[in-house]
Amino acid sequence: MLFRSADEITPGGGTRALFVTSTSLDASAGADVTFGVHLTQMLRAEMTVAYNPTRLSSRVTADREGLAPVSVRENVTQFLLEGGVVAQPRRWQRRWLSPFVSAGGGWLRQLNDGRTLVQNGHSAYVGTGIYYVERAAHPGMIKASGIRADVRLQVVKGGVALDDR
């Protein structure tokens, strides 16, 4: 969350706050779809498309003229397109469990509802996780199904920035 005040210069050269604002990009849930293709027995290339609706929220307080605090929210839609590599060595596999490591990067686009705010950025990630794989009894078009759980360290640069960091 970022706090900023609007200051005016006083006749003596000093400053005084007219009001204070606090702004944050709200947390929210989104959805993503990942497609993968085996490059070798151990390596797989993946592409992910993610959609995440969120809000940019600002609150104005401590108004010098005594106005009541005001909150303003603006809807922001985030799109993320990522590509990466997953390494899943066979020697790590145990029956139905298959650990993996992953790394990749991507492109971020953020738009507000009126499309007057358009910000681009990029991302990079490293992660690890595990697949639970259930082999099909009679393999045909589908050879197996399963569940994937992973944890990532993700860094995003650019996009809606609330400060200089």
mmCIF file of C-alpha atoms in Angstrom:
data_model
loop_
_atom_site.group_PDB
_atom_site.id
_atom_site.type_symbol
_atom_site.label_atom_id
_atom_site.label_comp_id
_atom_site.label_asym_id
_atom_site.label_seq_id
_atom_site.Cartn_x
_atom_site.Cartn_y
_atom_site.Cartn_z
ATOM 1 C CA MET A 1 0.000 0.000 0.000
ATOM 2 C CA LEU A 2 1.292 3.429 -0.902
ATOM 3 C CA PHE A 3 0.576 6.568 1.147
ATOM 4 C CA ARG A 4 0.934 9.997 -0.465
ATOM 5 C CA SER A 5 -0.050 13.454 0.686
ATOM 6 C CA ALA A 6 -0.853 16.519 -1.359
ATOM 7 C CA ASP A 7 1.219 19.368 0.049
ATOM 8 C CA GLU A 8 0.944 23.094 -0.465
ATOM 9 C CA ILE A 9 3.760 25.575 -0.021
ATOM 10 C CA THR A 10 3.177 28.064 2.778
ATOM 11 C CA PRO A 11 4.204 31.764 2.544
ATOM 12 C CA GLY A 12 7.281 31.078 4.710
ATOM 13 C CA GLY A 13 8.551 28.415 2.246
ATOM 14 C CA GLY A 14 7.382 25.433 4.309
ATOM 15 C CA THR A 15 4.740 22.877 3.375
ATOM 16 C CA ARG A 16 1.529 21.584 4.892
ATOM 17 C CA ALA A 17 -0.551 18.568 3.916
ATOM 18 C CA LEU A 18 -3.879 19.227 2.180
ATOM 19 C CA PHE A 19 -4.893 15.542 2.320
ATOM 20 C CA VAL A 20 -3.395 12.033 2.460
ATOM 21 C CA THR A 21 -4.091 9.158 0.069
ATOM 22 C CA SER A 22 -3.444 5.426 0.402
ATOM 23 C CA THR A 23 -3.538 3.233 -2.711
ATOM 24 C CA SER A 24 -3.341 -0.536 -3.174
ATOM 25 C CA LEU A 25 -3.776 -3.146 -5.893
ATOM 26 C CA ASP A 26 -6.270 -5.536 -4.271
ATOM 27 C CA ALA A 27 -5.676 -9.274 -3.988
ATOM 28 C CA SER A 28 -8.020 -11.417 -6.057
ATOM 29 C CA ALA A 29 -8.551 -14.853 -7.553
ATOM 30 C CA GLY A 30 -8.015 -15.580 -11.226
ATOM 31 C CA ALA A 31 -7.890 -18.467 -13.660
ATOM 32 C CA ASP A 32 -5.197 -19.897 -15.865
ATOM 33 C CA VAL A 33 -4.850 -22.586 -18.515
ATOM 34 C CA THR A 34 -1.571 -24.386 -19.150
ATOM 35 C CA PHE A 35 -0.615 -26.357 -22.258
ATOM 36 C CA GLY A 36 2.467 -28.570 -22.341
ATOM 37 C CA VAL A 37 4.410 -30.702 -24.779
ATOM 38 C CA HIS A 38 7.181 -33.207 -24.028
ATOM 39 C CA LEU A 39 10.576 -32.252 -25.447
ATOM 40 C CA THR A 40 12.356 -35.296 -23.960
ATOM 41 C CA GLN A 41 11.436 -37.885 -21.320
ATOM 42 C CA MET A 42 12.655 -35.483 -18.652
ATOM 43 C CA LEU A 43 11.789 -32.021 -20.116
ATOM 44 C CA ARG A 44 8.458 -30.459 -21.015
ATOM 45 C CA ALA A 45 7.764 -27.019 -22.487
ATOM 46 C CA GLU A 46 4.688 -25.238 -21.132
ATOM 47 C CA MET A 47 2.669 -22.163 -22.056
ATOM 48 C CA THR A 48 0.238 -20.552 -19.614
ATOM 49 C CA VAL A 49 -2.483 -17.972 -20.247
ATOM 50 C CA ALA A 50 -3.807 -16.328 -17.064
ATOM 51 C CA TYR A 51 -6.742 -13.952 -16.492
ATOM 52 C CA ASN A 52 -7.140 -12.048 -13.239
ATOM 53 C CA PRO A 53 -9.742 -9.331 -12.536
ATOM 54 C CA THR A 54 -8.746 -7.110 -9.600
ATOM 55 C CA ARG A 55 -9.174 -3.525 -8.349
ATOM 56 C CA LEU A 56 -7.010 -0.504 -7.750
ATOM 57 C CA SER A 57 -8.297 1.077 -4.513
ATOM 58 C CA SER A 58 -7.526 4.574 -3.185
ATOM 59 C CA ARG A 59 -8.651 6.223 0.039
ATOM 60 C CA VAL A 60 -8.408 9.991 0.620
ATOM 61 C CA THR A 61 -8.260 11.064 4.294
ATOM 62 C CA ALA A 62 -7.103 13.920 6.549
ATOM 63 C CA ASP A 63 -8.553 16.613 4.291
ATOM 64 C CA ARG A 64 -7.439 20.044 5.509
ATOM 65 C CA GLU A 65 -10.858 21.535 4.673
ATOM 66 C CA GLY A 66 -12.681 18.950 6.805
ATOM 67 C CA LEU A 67 -14.242 16.825 4.055
ATOM 68 C CA ALA A 68 -15.208 13.272 4.981
ATOM 69 C CA PRO A 69 -12.845 10.443 3.927
ATOM 70 C CA VAL A 70 -13.533 9.105 0.419
ATOM 71 C CA SER A 71 -12.794 5.701 -1.137
ATOM 72 C CA VAL A 72 -12.420 5.195 -4.888
ATOM 73 C CA ARG A 73 -12.087 1.863 -6.705
ATOM 74 C CA GLU A 74 -11.227 1.138 -10.314
ATOM 75 C CA ASN A 75 -11.508 -2.319 -11.879
ATOM 76 C CA VAL A 76 -8.271 -3.573 -13.444
ATOM 77 C CA THR A 77 -7.981 -6.701 -15.606
ATOM 78 C CA GLN A 78 -4.647 -8.509 -15.722
ATOM 79 C CA PHE A 79 -3.553 -10.868 -18.505
ATOM 80 C CA LEU A 80 -0.363 -12.912 -18.230
ATOM 81 C CA LEU A 81 1.187 -14.998 -21.010
ATOM 82 C CA GLU A 82 4.074 -17.191 -19.795
ATOM 83 C CA GLY A 83 6.356 -19.806 -21.262
ATOM 84 C CA GLY A 84 8.555 -22.163 -19.303
ATOM 85 C CA VAL A 85 10.319 -25.478 -18.935
ATOM 86 C CA VAL A 86 9.483 -28.274 -16.479
ATOM 87 C CA ALA A 87 12.125 -30.858 -15.511
ATOM 88 C CA GLN A 88 10.744 -34.123 -14.161
ATOM 89 C CA PRO A 89 13.560 -36.687 -13.790
ATOM 90 C CA ARG A 90 12.323 -40.299 -13.818
ATOM 91 C CA ARG A 91 14.567 -41.200 -10.853
ATOM 92 C CA TRP A 92 12.473 -38.818 -8.667
ATOM 93 C CA GLN A 93 9.210 -40.682 -9.395
ATOM 94 C CA ARG A 94 7.597 -42.858 -6.709
ATOM 95 C CA ARG A 95 4.590 -44.912 -7.857
ATOM 96 C CA TRP A 96 1.890 -42.258 -8.468
ATOM 97 C CA LEU A 97 3.905 -39.258 -7.269
ATOM 98 C CA SER A 98 6.218 -37.371 -9.576
ATOM 99 C CA PRO A 99 8.152 -34.301 -8.291
ATOM 100 C CA PHE A 100 9.286 -31.579 -10.708
ATOM 101 C CA VAL A 101 11.058 -28.215 -10.932
ATOM 102 C CA SER A 102 10.099 -25.385 -13.275
ATOM 103 C CA ALA A 103 11.328 -22.020 -14.560
ATOM 104 C CA GLY A 104 10.098 -19.496 -17.095
ATOM 105 C CA GLY A 105 9.050 -15.979 -17.903
ATOM 106 C CA GLY A 106 6.235 -14.019 -19.442
ATOM 107 C CA TRP A 107 4.471 -10.839 -20.502
ATOM 108 C CA LEU A 108 1.907 -8.949 -18.374
ATOM 109 C CA ARG A 109 -0.819 -6.560 -19.564
ATOM 110 C CA GLN A 110 -3.101 -4.600 -17.214
ATOM 111 C CA LEU A 111 -6.172 -2.661 -18.403
ATOM 112 C CA ASN A 112 -8.765 -0.642 -16.533
ATOM 113 C CA ASP A 113 -12.461 -0.754 -17.473
ATOM 114 C CA GLY A 114 -12.333 2.376 -19.613
ATOM 115 C CA ARG A 115 -9.078 1.268 -21.288
ATOM 116 C CA THR A 116 -7.510 4.613 -20.329
ATOM 117 C CA LEU A 117 -4.908 2.809 -18.200
ATOM 118 C CA VAL A 118 -2.845 0.302 -20.192
ATOM 119 C CA GLN A 119 0.315 -0.994 -18.528
ATOM 120 C CA ASN A 120 2.725 -3.696 -19.695
ATOM 121 C CA GLY A 121 5.302 -5.627 -17.718
ATOM 122 C CA HIS A 122 7.118 -8.919 -17.611
ATOM 123 C CA SER A 123 7.516 -11.795 -15.173
ATOM 124 C CA ALA A 124 10.005 -14.501 -14.263
ATOM 125 C CA TYR A 125 9.526 -17.526 -12.018
ATOM 126 C CA VAL A 126 11.161 -20.611 -10.519
ATOM 127 C CA GLY A 127 9.193 -23.289 -8.749
ATOM 128 C CA THR A 128 8.781 -26.854 -7.619
ATOM 129 C CA GLY A 129 5.857 -29.165 -7.203
ATOM 130 C CA ILE A 130 4.433 -32.627 -7.478
ATOM 131 C CA TYR A 131 2.121 -34.508 -9.817
ATOM 132 C CA TYR A 132 -0.251 -37.203 -8.612
ATOM 133 C CA VAL A 133 -0.786 -39.345 -11.712
ATOM 134 C CA GLU A 134 -3.492 -41.996 -12.185
ATOM 135 C CA ARG A 135 -2.819 -44.210 -15.215
ATOM 136 C CA ALA A 136 -5.805 -45.140 -17.387
ATOM 137 C CA ALA A 137 -6.910 -48.779 -17.082
ATOM 138 C CA HIS A 138 -7.434 -49.045 -20.853
ATOM 139 C CA PRO A 139 -5.272 -46.384 -22.535
ATOM 140 C CA GLY A 140 -6.868 -44.923 -25.615
ATOM 141 C CA MET A 141 -6.920 -41.222 -26.284
ATOM 142 C CA ILE A 142 -6.319 -40.513 -22.580
ATOM 143 C CA LYS A 143 -3.323 -42.332 -21.107
ATOM 144 C CA ALA A 144 -3.455 -40.769 -17.639
ATOM 145 C CA SER A 145 -5.059 -38.058 -15.536
ATOM 146 C CA GLY A 146 -3.906 -36.390 -12.371
ATOM 147 C CA ILE A 147 -3.544 -33.415 -10.087
ATOM 148 C CA ARG A 148 -0.671 -30.938 -10.030
ATOM 149 C CA ALA A 149 0.340 -28.819 -7.052
ATOM 150 C CA ASP A 150 3.172 -26.342 -7.275
ATOM 151 C CA VAL A 151 4.806 -23.474 -5.389
ATOM 152 C CA ARG A 152 6.501 -20.585 -7.194
ATOM 153 C CA LEU A 153 8.702 -17.626 -6.523
ATOM 154 C CA GLN A 154 7.463 -15.098 -9.074
ATOM 155 C CA VAL A 155 8.826 -11.634 -9.809
ATOM 156 C CA VAL A 156 6.806 -9.137 -11.857
ATOM 157 C CA LYS A 157 8.389 -5.942 -13.190
ATOM 158 C CA GLY A 158 6.338 -3.185 -14.759
ATOM 159 C CA GLY A 159 2.572 -3.022 -14.846
ATOM 160 C CA VAL A 160 0.636 -0.869 -12.393
ATOM 161 C CA ALA A 161 3.320 0.481 -10.051
ATOM 162 C CA LEU A 162 2.228 2.196 -6.860
ATOM 163 C CA ASP A 163 5.698 3.493 -6.075
ATOM 164 C CA ASP A 164 9.210 3.648 -7.543
ATOM 165 C CA ARG A 165 10.238 0.112 -6.428
#
